[in-house]
Coordinates of C-alpha atoms in Angstrom, one line a residue:
Chain L
X585 CA 33.9 -14.7 57.6
X586 CA 36.7 -12.2 58.2
X587 CA 37.3 -8.8 56.6
X588 CA 40.4 -7.8 54.7
X589 CA 42.1 -4.4 54.7
X590 CA 40.4 -3.7 51.3
X591 CA 36.9 -4.6 52.6
X592 CA 37.4 -2.1 55.5
X593 CA 38.6 0.6 53.1
X594 CA 35.7 0.1 50.8
X595 CA 33.1 0.2 53.6
X596 CA 34.8 3.4 54.9
X597 CA 34.6 4.9 51.4
X598 CA 30.9 3.9 51.1
X599 CA 30.2 5.5 54.4
X600 CA 32.3 8.6 53.5
X601 CA 34.5 8.0 56.5
X602 CA 38.2 9.0 56.1
X603 CA 40.5 6.4 57.6
X604 CA 44.2 6.2 57.9
X605 CA 46.0 2.9 57.4
X606 CA 46.5 2.6 61.2
X607 CA 42.8 3.2 61.8
X608 CA 41.8 0.8 59.1
X609 CA 44.0 -1.9 60.8
X610 CA 42.5 -1.3 64.3
X611 CA 38.9 -1.2 62.7
X612 CA 39.5 -4.4 60.9
X613 CA 40.3 -6.2 64.2
X614 CA 37.2 -4.7 65.9
X615 CA 34.9 -5.6 62.9
X616 CA 36.3 -9.1 62.8
X617 CA 35.6 -9.7 66.5
X618 CA 31.9 -8.6 65.8
X619 CA 31.9 -11.1 62.9
X620 CA 33.1 -13.7 65.4
X621 CA 29.9 -13.1 67.4
X622 CA 27.8 -13.4 64.3
X623 CA 29.5 -16.6 63.4
X624 CA 28.6 -18.0 66.8
X625 CA 25.0 -17.1 66.2
X626 CA 25.0 -18.5 62.7
X627 CA 26.0 -21.9 64.1
X628 CA 22.4 -22.2 65.3
X629 CA 20.2 -24.4 63.2
X630 CA 17.5 -22.1 61.9
X631 CA 16.1 -24.4 59.2
X632 CA 12.3 -24.1 59.1
X633 CA 12.3 -20.7 60.9
X634 CA 10.9 -17.8 58.8
X635 CA 13.3 -14.8 58.8
X636 CA 12.1 -11.8 60.8
X637 CA 12.3 -8.2 59.9
X638 CA 11.9 -7.1 63.5
X639 CA 12.7 -8.6 66.9
X640 CA 9.0 -8.3 68.1
X641 CA 5.8 -9.8 66.7
X642 CA 4.2 -6.4 66.3
X643 CA 3.2 -4.4 63.3
X644 CA 3.4 -0.9 62.1
X645 CA 0.8 1.6 63.2
X646 CA -0.5 3.8 60.5
X647 CA -1.2 7.5 60.4
X648 CA -4.4 8.9 58.7
X649 CA -3.5 10.8 55.5
X650 CA -3.8 14.4 56.7
X651 CA -1.5 17.4 56.7
X652 CA -0.5 18.2 60.2
X653 CA 2.8 20.0 59.7
X654 CA 3.2 23.8 59.3
X655 CA 5.9 25.8 57.5
X656 CA 8.9 26.0 59.9
X657 CA 11.6 26.6 57.3
X658 CA 12.7 29.8 58.8
X659 CA 13.6 28.1 62.2
X660 CA 15.3 25.2 60.5
X661 CA 17.3 27.4 58.2
X662 CA 18.5 29.6 61.1
X663 CA 21.0 26.8 61.8
X664 CA 21.9 26.0 58.2
X665 CA 25.4 27.0 57.1
X666 CA 24.3 28.6 53.9
X667 CA 20.8 29.5 52.6
X668 CA 19.5 31.6 49.7
X669 CA 16.0 32.2 48.5
X670 CA 14.7 29.5 50.8
X671 CA 17.1 26.9 49.4
X672 CA 19.8 25.2 51.5
X673 CA 23.2 25.7 49.6
X674 CA 25.7 22.9 49.4
X675 CA 28.9 22.4 47.6
X676 CA 28.2 21.7 43.9
X677 CA 27.4 18.1 43.2
X678 CA 26.7 16.9 39.7
X679 CA 26.8 13.2 38.9
Chain J
X1420 CA 22.0 -10.2 11.5
X1421 CA 18.5 -9.9 12.8
X1422 CA 18.2 -8.4 16.3
X1423 CA 15.5 -8.6 18.9
X1424 CA 14.9 -5.8 21.3
X1425 CA 14.1 -6.5 25.0
X1426 CA 12.6 -3.8 27.2
X1427 CA 11.5 -3.7 30.8
X1428 CA 10.2 -0.5 32.5
X1429 CA 10.4 0.8 35.9
X1430 CA 7.8 3.5 36.6
X1431 CA 7.8 5.8 39.6
X1432 CA 4.2 7.1 40.2
X1433 CA 3.7 9.8 42.7
X1434 CA 0.8 8.8 44.9
X1435 CA -2.1 11.3 45.2
X1436 CA -2.1 11.6 49.0
X1437 CA -2.5 14.9 50.8
X1438 CA 0.5 14.3 53.1
X1439 CA 3.9 12.7 52.8
X1440 CA 4.6 9.0 53.3
X1441 CA 6.3 9.3 56.7
X1442 CA 5.4 12.8 57.9
X1443 CA 2.3 15.1 58.0
X1444 CA 3.8 17.6 55.5
X1445 CA 1.8 18.6 52.5
X1446 CA 2.6 17.1 49.1
X1447 CA 1.1 19.9 47.1
X1448 CA 3.2 20.8 44.0
X1449 CA 4.7 24.2 43.5
X1450 CA 5.0 25.7 47.0
X1451 CA 7.9 28.0 47.9
X1452 CA 11.1 26.1 48.6
X1453 CA 11.4 24.2 51.8
X1454 CA 8.0 25.4 53.1
X1455 CA 6.7 21.9 53.0
X1456 CA 9.6 20.1 54.5
X1457 CA 9.2 19.1 58.2
X1458 CA 11.8 18.0 60.7
X1459 CA 11.2 14.4 59.5
X1460 CA 11.6 15.3 55.9
X1461 CA 14.9 17.2 56.4
X1462 CA 16.2 14.4 58.8
X1463 CA 16.8 16.3 61.9
X1464 CA 18.3 14.1 64.6
X1465 CA 15.8 12.1 66.8
X1466 CA 12.8 12.1 64.4
X1467 CA 10.9 8.9 63.6
X1468 CA 8.9 8.1 60.5
X1469 CA 5.1 7.3 60.8
X1470 CA 3.6 5.5 57.8
X1471 CA 0.7 7.1 56.0
X1472 CA -2.3 4.8 55.7
X1473 CA -3.4 6.6 52.5
X1474 CA -0.2 5.6 50.7
X1475 CA -0.6 2.0 51.7
X1476 CA -4.1 2.0 50.5
X1477 CA -3.0 3.3 47.1
X1478 CA -0.7 0.4 46.7
X1479 CA -3.5 -2.0 47.7
X1480 CA -5.7 -0.5 45.0
X1481 CA -3.1 -0.9 42.4
X1482 CA -2.3 -4.5 43.4
X1483 CA -6.0 -5.4 43.2
X1484 CA -6.4 -3.6 39.8
X1485 CA -3.6 -5.7 38.2
X1486 CA -4.5 -9.0 39.8
X1487 CA -1.3 -9.1 41.8
X1488 CA -0.4 -10.8 45.1
X1489 CA -0.6 -8.4 48.1
X1490 CA 2.0 -9.3 50.6
X1491 CA 0.0 -9.5 53.8
X1492 CA 3.2 -8.6 55.7
X1493 CA 5.6 -6.3 53.9
X1494 CA 8.8 -4.6 55.0
X1495 CA 10.5 -1.3 54.6
X1496 CA 14.3 -1.3 54.0
X1497 CA 17.0 1.4 54.0
X1498 CA 18.7 2.0 50.7
X1499 CA 22.0 3.8 51.6
X1500 CA 23.6 6.4 49.4
X1501 CA 24.9 10.0 49.8
X1502 CA 23.4 12.8 47.9
X1503 CA 22.4 16.3 49.2
X1504 CA 18.8 16.0 48.2
X1505 CA 18.5 12.9 50.3
X1506 CA 19.1 14.3 53.8
X1507 CA 19.0 11.1 55.8
X1508 CA 21.8 9.4 53.8
X1509 CA 19.3 6.7 53.0
X1510 CA 16.0 6.3 51.2
X1511 CA 13.2 4.3 52.8
X1512 CA 12.1 1.7 50.2
X1513 CA 11.1 -1.9 50.0
X1514 CA 13.4 -4.6 48.7
X1515 CA 12.9 -8.1 49.9
X1516 CA 9.2 -8.0 50.9
X1517 CA 7.5 -5.4 48.6
X1518 CA 3.8 -4.8 49.1
X1519 CA 2.8 -5.9 45.6
X1520 CA 4.2 -8.8 43.6
X1521 CA 3.1 -10.2 40.2
X1522 CA 0.1 -9.1 38.3
X1523 CA -0.4 -8.2 34.6
X1524 CA -1.5 -5.5 32.3
X1525 CA -3.1 -6.1 28.9
X1526 CA -1.8 -3.8 26.2
X1527 CA -3.0 -2.9 22.7
X1528 CA -0.4 -2.4 19.9
X1529 CA -2.1 -1.6 16.6
X1530 CA -4.5 -4.5 16.1
X1531 CA -2.8 -6.9 18.3
X1532 CA -3.2 -7.5 22.0
X1533 CA -0.5 -8.5 24.5
X1534 CA -0.2 -9.2 28.2
X1535 CA 2.7 -7.7 30.0
X1536 CA 3.5 -9.2 33.4
X1537 CA 4.6 -7.1 36.3
X1538 CA 7.5 -8.2 38.6
X1539 CA 6.6 -6.0 41.6
X1540 CA 5.4 -2.7 42.9
X1541 CA 6.8 -1.2 46.1
X1542 CA 6.4 1.9 48.3
X1543 CA 9.2 4.4 48.8
X1544 CA 9.9 8.0 49.5
X1545 CA 10.9 10.5 46.9
X1546 CA 14.1 12.6 47.3
X1547 CA 14.3 16.4 47.2
X1548 CA 15.4 18.6 44.3
X1549 CA 18.8 19.8 43.5
X1550 CA 19.1 23.1 41.5
X1551 CA 22.5 23.5 40.0
X1552 CA 22.2 26.9 38.4
X1553 CA 22.7 30.4 39.7
X1554 CA 24.1 29.9 43.1
X1555 CA 27.7 31.1 42.5
X1556 CA 29.1 27.6 42.2
X1557 CA 26.9 26.1 44.9
X1558 CA 23.9 23.8 44.6
X1559 CA 20.6 24.8 46.0
X1560 CA 18.5 22.2 47.7
X1561 CA 14.6 22.2 48.0
X1562 CA 13.3 19.4 50.1
X1563 CA 9.6 20.0 49.5
X1564 CA 9.5 16.8 47.5
X1565 CA 11.5 14.8 49.9
X1566 CA 9.2 12.2 51.5
X1567 CA 6.5 12.3 48.9
X1568 CA 5.0 8.8 48.5
X1569 CA 6.0 6.8 45.4
X1570 CA 4.9 3.5 44.1
X1571 CA 7.7 2.1 42.0
X1572 CA 6.1 -0.3 39.4
X1573 CA 8.5 -2.8 37.7
X1574 CA 7.6 -4.8 34.7
X1575 CA 9.1 -8.0 33.5
X1576 CA 11.4 -7.6 30.4
X1577 CA 8.6 -8.6 28.1
X1578 CA 8.3 -5.7 25.7
X1579 CA 9.9 -6.2 22.3
X1580 CA 9.7 -2.7 20.6
X1581 CA 9.4 0.9 21.6
X1582 CA 5.8 0.8 20.4
X1583 CA 5.0 -1.9 23.0
X1584 CA 6.9 0.0 25.7
X1585 CA 4.9 3.1 25.0
X1586 CA 1.6 1.1 24.9
X1587 CA 2.5 -0.4 28.3
X1588 CA 3.4 2.9 29.8
X1589 CA 0.2 4.5 28.5
X1590 CA -2.0 1.6 29.8
X1591 CA -0.2 2.0 33.1
X1592 CA -0.8 5.7 33.1
X1593 CA -4.5 5.2 32.3
X1594 CA -4.8 2.7 35.1
X1595 CA -3.2 4.7 37.9
X1596 CA -5.1 7.8 37.0
X1597 CA -8.3 5.7 36.6
X1598 CA -8.1 4.3 40.1
X1599 CA -7.2 7.7 41.4
X1600 CA -3.8 6.8 43.0
X1601 CA -1.8 9.2 40.9
X1602 CA -2.6 12.5 39.1
X1603 CA -0.6 11.4 36.1
X1604 CA 0.9 14.8 35.5
X1605 CA 4.1 14.0 33.6
X1606 CA 5.4 17.6 33.4
X1607 CA 5.3 17.8 37.2
X1608 CA 7.0 14.5 37.5
X1609 CA 4.1 12.5 38.9
X1610 CA 4.8 9.7 36.4
X1611 CA 8.5 9.0 35.6
X1612 CA 9.7 6.2 33.4
X1613 CA 13.1 4.3 33.5
X1614 CA 13.6 2.0 30.5
X1615 CA 16.0 -1.1 30.7
X1616 CA 17.0 -1.8 27.1
X1617 CA 19.0 -4.5 25.6
X1618 CA 19.3 -6.3 22.2
X1619 CA 20.1 -9.9 21.3
X1620 CA 20.4 -11.9 18.1
X1621 CA 17.0 -13.1 17.1
X1622 CA 16.5 -16.6 18.5
X1623 CA 19.1 -16.3 21.2
X1624 CA 17.7 -17.3 24.6
X1625 CA 20.0 -15.3 26.9
X1626 CA 19.4 -11.5 27.3
X1627 CA 22.0 -9.1 26.1
X1628 CA 23.6 -6.6 28.4
X1629 CA 21.3 -3.8 29.3
X1630 CA 21.5 -0.1 29.7
X1631 CA 19.1 1.8 31.8
X1632 CA 17.6 5.0 30.4
X1633 CA 16.6 7.2 33.4
X1634 CA 13.8 9.6 34.1
X1635 CA 11.8 9.8 30.9
X1636 CA 8.9 12.2 31.5
X1637 CA 6.9 11.9 28.2
X1638 CA 5.7 9.1 26.0
X1639 CA 7.4 10.7 23.0
X1640 CA 10.7 10.8 24.7
X1641 CA 10.3 7.2 25.8
X1642 CA 9.8 6.2 22.2
X1643 CA 12.7 8.4 20.9
X1644 CA 15.1 7.3 23.7
X1645 CA 14.5 3.6 23.1
X1646 CA 14.7 3.9 19.3
X1647 CA 18.0 5.7 19.6
X1648 CA 19.4 3.3 22.3
X1649 CA 18.4 0.2 20.3
X1650 CA 20.1 1.7 17.1
X1651 CA 23.2 2.5 19.1
X1652 CA 23.5 -0.9 20.7
X1653 CA 23.0 -2.7 17.4
X1654 CA 25.5 -0.5 15.6
X1655 CA 28.0 -1.0 18.5
X1656 CA 27.7 -4.8 18.4
X1657 CA 27.8 -5.0 14.6
X1658 CA 31.0 -2.9 14.7
X1659 CA 32.5 -5.6 16.9
X1660 CA 32.1 -3.6 20.2
X1661 CA 30.7 -4.7 23.5
X1662 CA 27.8 -3.2 25.5
X1663 CA 28.8 -2.3 29.1
X1664 CA 26.1 -2.2 31.6
X1665 CA 25.4 1.4 32.4
X1666 CA 22.9 4.0 33.4
X1667 CA 22.2 6.7 30.6
X1668 CA 20.3 9.9 30.3
X1669 CA 18.3 10.9 27.3
X1670 CA 18.9 14.4 25.9
X1671 CA 15.7 15.4 24.1
X1672 CA 17.4 18.3 22.3
X1673 CA 19.9 16.1 20.6
X1674 CA 17.7 13.0 20.5
X1675 CA 20.6 11.0 22.1
X1676 CA 21.3 8.9 25.1
X1677 CA 24.5 9.5 27.0
X1678 CA 26.3 7.7 29.8
X1679 CA 25.6 8.8 33.4
X1680 CA 27.5 6.2 35.2
X1681 CA 29.0 2.7 34.3
X1682 CA 28.6 -0.4 36.3
X1683 CA 31.9 -0.1 38.0
X1684 CA 30.7 3.1 39.6
X1685 CA 27.3 1.6 40.4
X1686 CA 26.2 2.1 43.9
X1687 CA 26.4 -0.5 46.6
X1688 CA 23.2 0.4 48.5
X1689 CA 23.7 -1.9 51.5
X1690 CA 20.0 -2.5 52.0
X1691 CA 18.8 -3.6 55.4
X1692 CA 15.4 -3.6 57.2
X1693 CA 14.6 -0.1 58.6
X1694 CA 14.7 -0.5 62.4
X1695 CA 12.5 2.6 62.7
X1696 CA 9.6 0.9 61.0
X1697 CA 7.8 -2.3 61.9
X1698 CA 6.6 -4.7 59.3
X1699 CA 3.3 -3.6 57.7
X1700 CA 0.3 -5.9 58.0
X1701 CA -2.7 -5.7 55.6
X1702 CA -5.7 -7.4 57.0
X1703 CA -8.5 -8.9 55.0
X1704 CA -11.3 -6.5 55.9
X1705 CA -9.3 -3.6 54.7
X1706 CA -8.4 -5.3 51.5
X1707 CA -12.0 -6.2 50.8
X1708 CA -13.2 -2.7 51.6
X1709 CA -10.7 -1.3 49.1
X1710 CA -11.7 -3.9 46.6
X1711 CA -15.4 -3.0 47.0
X1712 CA -14.6 0.7 46.4
X1713 CA -12.7 0.2 43.2
X1714 CA -14.3 1.6 40.0
X1715 CA -15.0 -0.6 37.0
X1716 CA -11.6 -1.1 35.5
X1717 CA -10.6 0.1 32.0
X1718 CA -10.2 -3.4 30.6
X1719 CA -13.6 -4.5 31.8
X1720 CA -15.2 -1.3 30.5
X1721 CA -13.5 -1.6 27.2
X1722 CA -14.9 -5.2 26.7
X1723 CA -18.4 -4.0 27.7
X1724 CA -18.3 -1.0 25.3
X1725 CA -17.6 -3.5 22.5
X1726 CA -20.4 -5.8 23.5
X1727 CA -23.0 -3.4 24.7
X1728 CA -22.5 -0.5 22.3
X1729 CA -21.0 -2.3 19.3
X1730 CA -17.9 -0.1 19.5
X1731 CA -15.0 -1.3 17.4
X1732 CA -11.9 -2.4 19.4
X1733 CA -10.1 0.8 18.4
X1734 CA -13.1 3.0 19.4
X1735 CA -13.4 1.2 22.7
X1736 CA -9.7 1.8 23.4
X1737 CA -10.1 5.5 22.7
X1738 CA -13.3 5.6 24.8
X1739 CA -11.5 4.0 27.8
X1740 CA -8.3 6.1 27.5
X1741 CA -9.3 7.9 30.7
X1742 CA -12.1 7.5 33.2
X1743 CA -13.5 10.9 32.3
X1744 CA -13.6 10.0 28.7
X1745 CA -15.4 6.6 29.4
X1746 CA -17.9 8.4 31.6
X1747 CA -18.6 10.9 28.8
X1748 CA -19.0 8.1 26.2
X1749 CA -21.3 6.1 28.4
X1750 CA -23.4 9.1 29.2
X1751 CA -23.7 10.0 25.5
X1752 CA -24.5 6.5 24.6
X1753 CA -27.3 6.2 27.2
X1754 CA -28.8 9.5 26.0
X1755 CA -28.7 8.3 22.4
X1756 CA -30.3 5.0 23.4
X1757 CA -33.2 6.6 25.1
X1758 CA -35.6 6.1 22.2
X1759 CA -39.0 7.5 23.1
X1760 CA -42.1 5.5 22.7
X1761 CA -43.8 8.1 20.6
X1762 CA -41.2 7.8 17.9
X1763 CA -41.4 4.0 18.0
X1764 CA -45.2 4.3 17.8
X1765 CA -44.9 6.4 14.7
X1766 CA -42.8 4.0 12.9
X1767 CA -44.8 1.0 14.0
X1768 CA -48.1 2.7 12.9
X1769 CA -46.6 3.3 9.5
X1770 CA -45.3 -0.2 8.9
X1771 CA -47.1 -2.9 10.7
X1772 CA -50.5 -4.5 11.1
X1773 CA -52.1 -4.1 14.5
X1774 CA -51.2 -7.5 15.8
X1775 CA -47.6 -7.2 14.9
X1776 CA -47.2 -3.8 16.4
X1777 CA -46.4 -4.8 19.9
X1778 CA -43.8 -7.3 18.8
X1779 CA -42.2 -4.9 16.4
X1780 CA -42.0 -2.1 18.8
X1781 CA -39.3 -3.8 20.8
X1782 CA -37.2 -4.5 17.7
X1783 CA -37.5 -1.1 16.3
X1784 CA -36.6 0.6 19.6
X1785 CA -33.5 -1.6 19.7
X1786 CA -32.6 -0.9 16.1
X1787 CA -32.9 2.8 16.4
X1788 CA -30.9 2.8 19.6
X1789 CA -28.2 0.8 18.1
X1790 CA -27.9 3.1 15.0
X1791 CA -27.8 6.1 17.3
X1792 CA -25.2 4.6 19.6
X1793 CA -23.1 3.8 16.6
X1794 CA -23.3 7.3 15.4
X1795 CA -22.5 8.7 18.8
X1796 CA -19.5 6.5 19.0
X1797 CA -18.2 7.6 15.6
X1798 CA -18.6 11.2 16.4
X1799 CA -17.0 10.9 19.8
X1800 CA -14.0 9.0 18.7
X1801 CA -13.8 11.0 15.4
X1802 CA -14.9 14.6 15.3
X1803 CA -15.0 15.3 19.0
X1804 CA -11.6 13.8 19.7
X1805 CA -10.0 15.7 16.8
X1806 CA -11.4 19.0 18.1
X1807 CA -10.3 18.2 21.6
X1808 CA -6.7 17.5 20.3
X1809 CA -6.7 20.6 18.2
X1810 CA -7.8 22.7 21.1
X1811 CA -5.2 20.8 23.3
X1812 CA -7.9 20.2 25.9
X1813 CA -9.1 17.2 27.8
X1814 CA -12.6 15.7 27.8
X1815 CA -13.1 17.2 31.3
X1816 CA -13.2 20.6 29.7
X1817 CA -15.2 19.6 26.6
X1818 CA -17.6 22.5 25.7
X1819 CA -20.2 20.1 24.4
X1820 CA -22.3 18.2 27.0
X1821 CA -22.6 14.5 26.3
X1822 CA -26.4 14.9 26.0
X1823 CA -25.9 17.3 23.1
X1824 CA -23.6 14.9 21.2
X1825 CA -26.2 12.2 21.6
X1826 CA -28.8 14.7 20.3
X1827 CA -26.7 15.3 17.2
X1828 CA -26.5 11.6 16.6
X1829 CA -30.3 11.4 17.0
X1830 CA -30.7 14.1 14.3
X1831 CA -28.5 12.4 11.9
X1832 CA -30.2 9.0 12.5
X1833 CA -33.7 10.5 11.9
X1834 CA -32.6 12.1 8.6
X1835 CA -32.8 15.7 9.8
X1836 CA -29.1 16.2 9.2
X1837 CA -26.7 14.9 6.6
X1838 CA -23.0 14.3 7.7
X1839 CA -22.0 17.6 6.2
X1840 CA -24.8 19.5 7.9
X1841 CA -24.1 17.7 11.2
X1842 CA -20.5 19.1 11.0
X1843 CA -21.9 22.6 10.9
X1844 CA -24.1 21.9 13.9
X1845 CA -21.1 20.4 15.7
X1846 CA -19.3 23.7 15.2
X1847 CA -22.2 25.5 16.7
X1848 CA -22.2 23.2 19.7
X1849 CA -18.5 23.7 20.2
X1850 CA -19.0 27.5 20.1
X1851 CA -21.7 27.2 22.8
X1852 CA -24.4 28.4 20.4
X1853 CA -27.1 26.3 22.2
X1854 CA -28.9 23.0 21.8
X1855 CA -28.8 20.9 18.7
X1856 CA -32.4 21.7 17.5
X1857 CA -32.0 25.4 18.2
X1858 CA -28.8 25.5 16.1
X1859 CA -30.4 23.7 13.3
X1860 CA -33.3 26.1 13.4
X1861 CA -31.3 29.3 13.7
X1862 CA -28.8 28.4 11.0
X1863 CA -31.3 26.8 8.7
X1864 CA -29.4 23.5 8.6
X1865 CA -32.3 21.1 8.2
X1866 CA -31.9 18.5 5.5
X1867 CA -34.6 19.0 2.9
X1868 CA -37.2 16.3 3.4
X1869 CA -40.1 17.9 1.4
X1870 CA -40.0 15.9 -1.9
X1871 CA -42.2 18.5 -3.6
X1872 CA -39.6 21.2 -2.9
X1873 CA -36.7 19.0 -4.0
X1874 CA -38.6 18.0 -7.2
X1875 CA -38.9 21.7 -8.1
X1876 CA -35.2 22.2 -7.7
X1877 CA -34.5 19.1 -9.8
X1878 CA -36.7 20.3 -12.5
X1879 CA -35.1 23.7 -12.5
X1880 CA -31.6 22.2 -12.7
X1881 CA -32.5 19.9 -15.5
X1882 CA -34.0 22.8 -17.5
X1883 CA -31.0 24.9 -16.9
X1884 CA -28.4 22.2 -17.9
X1885 CA -29.7 20.7 -21.2
X1886 CA -26.1 20.0 -22.2
X1887 CA -25.4 17.7 -19.2
X1888 CA -28.8 15.9 -19.8
X1889 CA -27.8 15.3 -23.4
X1890 CA -24.4 14.0 -22.4
X1891 CA -25.9 11.6 -19.8
X1892 CA -28.3 10.3 -22.3
X1893 CA -25.4 9.7 -24.6
X1894 CA -23.8 7.5 -21.9
X1895 CA -21.6 9.8 -19.9
X1896 CA -21.9 8.9 -16.2
X1897 CA -19.8 12.0 -15.3
X1898 CA -22.6 14.2 -16.5
X1899 CA -25.0 12.6 -13.9
X1900 CA -22.6 13.5 -11.1
X1901 CA -22.5 17.1 -12.4
X1902 CA -26.3 17.2 -12.2
X1903 CA -26.2 15.9 -8.6
X1904 CA -23.7 18.6 -7.7
X1905 CA -25.9 21.3 -9.2
X1906 CA -28.9 20.1 -7.3
X1907 CA -26.9 20.0 -4.0
X1908 CA -25.6 23.4 -4.7
X1909 CA -29.1 24.8 -5.5
X1910 CA -30.4 23.3 -2.3
X1911 CA -27.5 24.9 -0.5
X1912 CA -26.3 21.5 0.8
X1913 CA -29.6 20.7 2.4
X1914 CA -30.9 18.1 0.0
X1915 CA -30.6 14.5 0.9
X1916 CA -28.0 13.1 -1.6
X1917 CA -29.7 9.7 -1.8
X1918 CA -33.0 11.3 -2.5
X1919 CA -31.4 13.5 -5.2
X1920 CA -30.0 10.4 -6.9
X1921 CA -33.2 8.6 -7.0
X1922 CA -35.2 11.6 -8.2
X1923 CA -32.7 12.4 -11.0
X1924 CA -32.7 8.8 -12.2
X1925 CA -36.5 8.7 -12.4
X1926 CA -36.6 12.0 -14.2
X1927 CA -33.9 11.1 -16.7
X1928 CA -35.4 7.8 -17.7

């Protein structure tokens, strides 16, 4: 599989990354070389092997349901660009 | 053309855990903005999610309650999209390997029953809240809700009317609150419904194009939104138009659905397994321990109320509309069924020869108990429910203890109270005026059982109404009813109507 310029532009838009045409061309080449690596791996016969969600055969450790965090919003909001009445302010977004 | 409606529901239930799904922040509702949002919840760099065992256990409970498959190994994925109330830029959810798959829920629509199958239920985190007003053109973000555990429950597209969709949503609401995994508070957003709605010509096999109505937070809105949407889709098709797949919002003020985004703008979420979380394993001892701790489920209890207490299907549905209501019903029924041996002895002594007494006692106790339970059931699902609704209160806050309602049934069954008098006693109970017998005594509500006293009243009424007596003898039945009315009035409602009838008939012959 190889990506077209349109694919690259679309992925960039989904990831909210602004790309010039020159950057998109360079990125297309880089991404396609990664797809080359994947193609090599996909040549391996994996019939009869269950797909894995993780590289290791270990499982998630669970936390007891207890409140352990305290209110630290003052410290967090000290580095926020805009805050009012305890709320983070962002440019207006309405779908 | 005749059209068929097809509805599938996706319900987001907020799980009743103390802490969030991937952090130790509190999930309590109503805190000051961002005071319950930790470094994990606001997605500071370098933080890692740690899964809450309580949230997983809620999902196990649900899976067991609906007879679903619990995926012994299930996996969390990232669902990628940008929105300011989702600080990581992705939501942690489950796509390919959800924790719960399959299962079914029995619903009741009018007199008919139907089984609705579930597709899946998966764990995920909630987003924060965006406040678009009053910030001089900016949007305010509160991340207290970010990371609150949700179980998203997806049904098969098996519902065929808004009534069925509402019945399913109600049954699901009853179940999740019954097993204690969700507080069910719809105003606070603990139970949010999305409805996928399409129509197709009756008899057609393929589904029509669906539109998804988002975020319905009451059963009434669910019904209104679906009814509007179905009408709109049918009109559009009959006018020669086409339905485009879309997401719509319901505006309760205008009673309309309106487009939020079309399919072209639909998100490409680029799901992939979250590398920060390992697959989750459910081991058998854990599942069995959860199963053992589950309460008797509404469906089983409903069947039992019908068989044990002779409740009608409708009464049994009301009695199992919540766990609290079911407990109240069962407690009242058991109090009513507690027939003391002294009473049985009295009846037996009156009616049976010595050798039959022992045999008869069992039957009589059972008969009396059955009659009382029936009365309890009628009063619970009739008068009590009506008063609770009128007062807009839940059974948990009912001012009448279950024992008192049973006592009221006992006093109706033994003839102390007529239905009319019982209503007055009920009012007294609701006002907190004391026990049933005390209210009867204090307000003089005892039905007249002394036949001598009644006979005196009947004689007086007959003497005072020679015209009615004459008319009755001339064949006018209406006159008889007038006489009964006069006697009831003279007894101030305390005479037993059946007894009055009998006595009048004898006297007038």
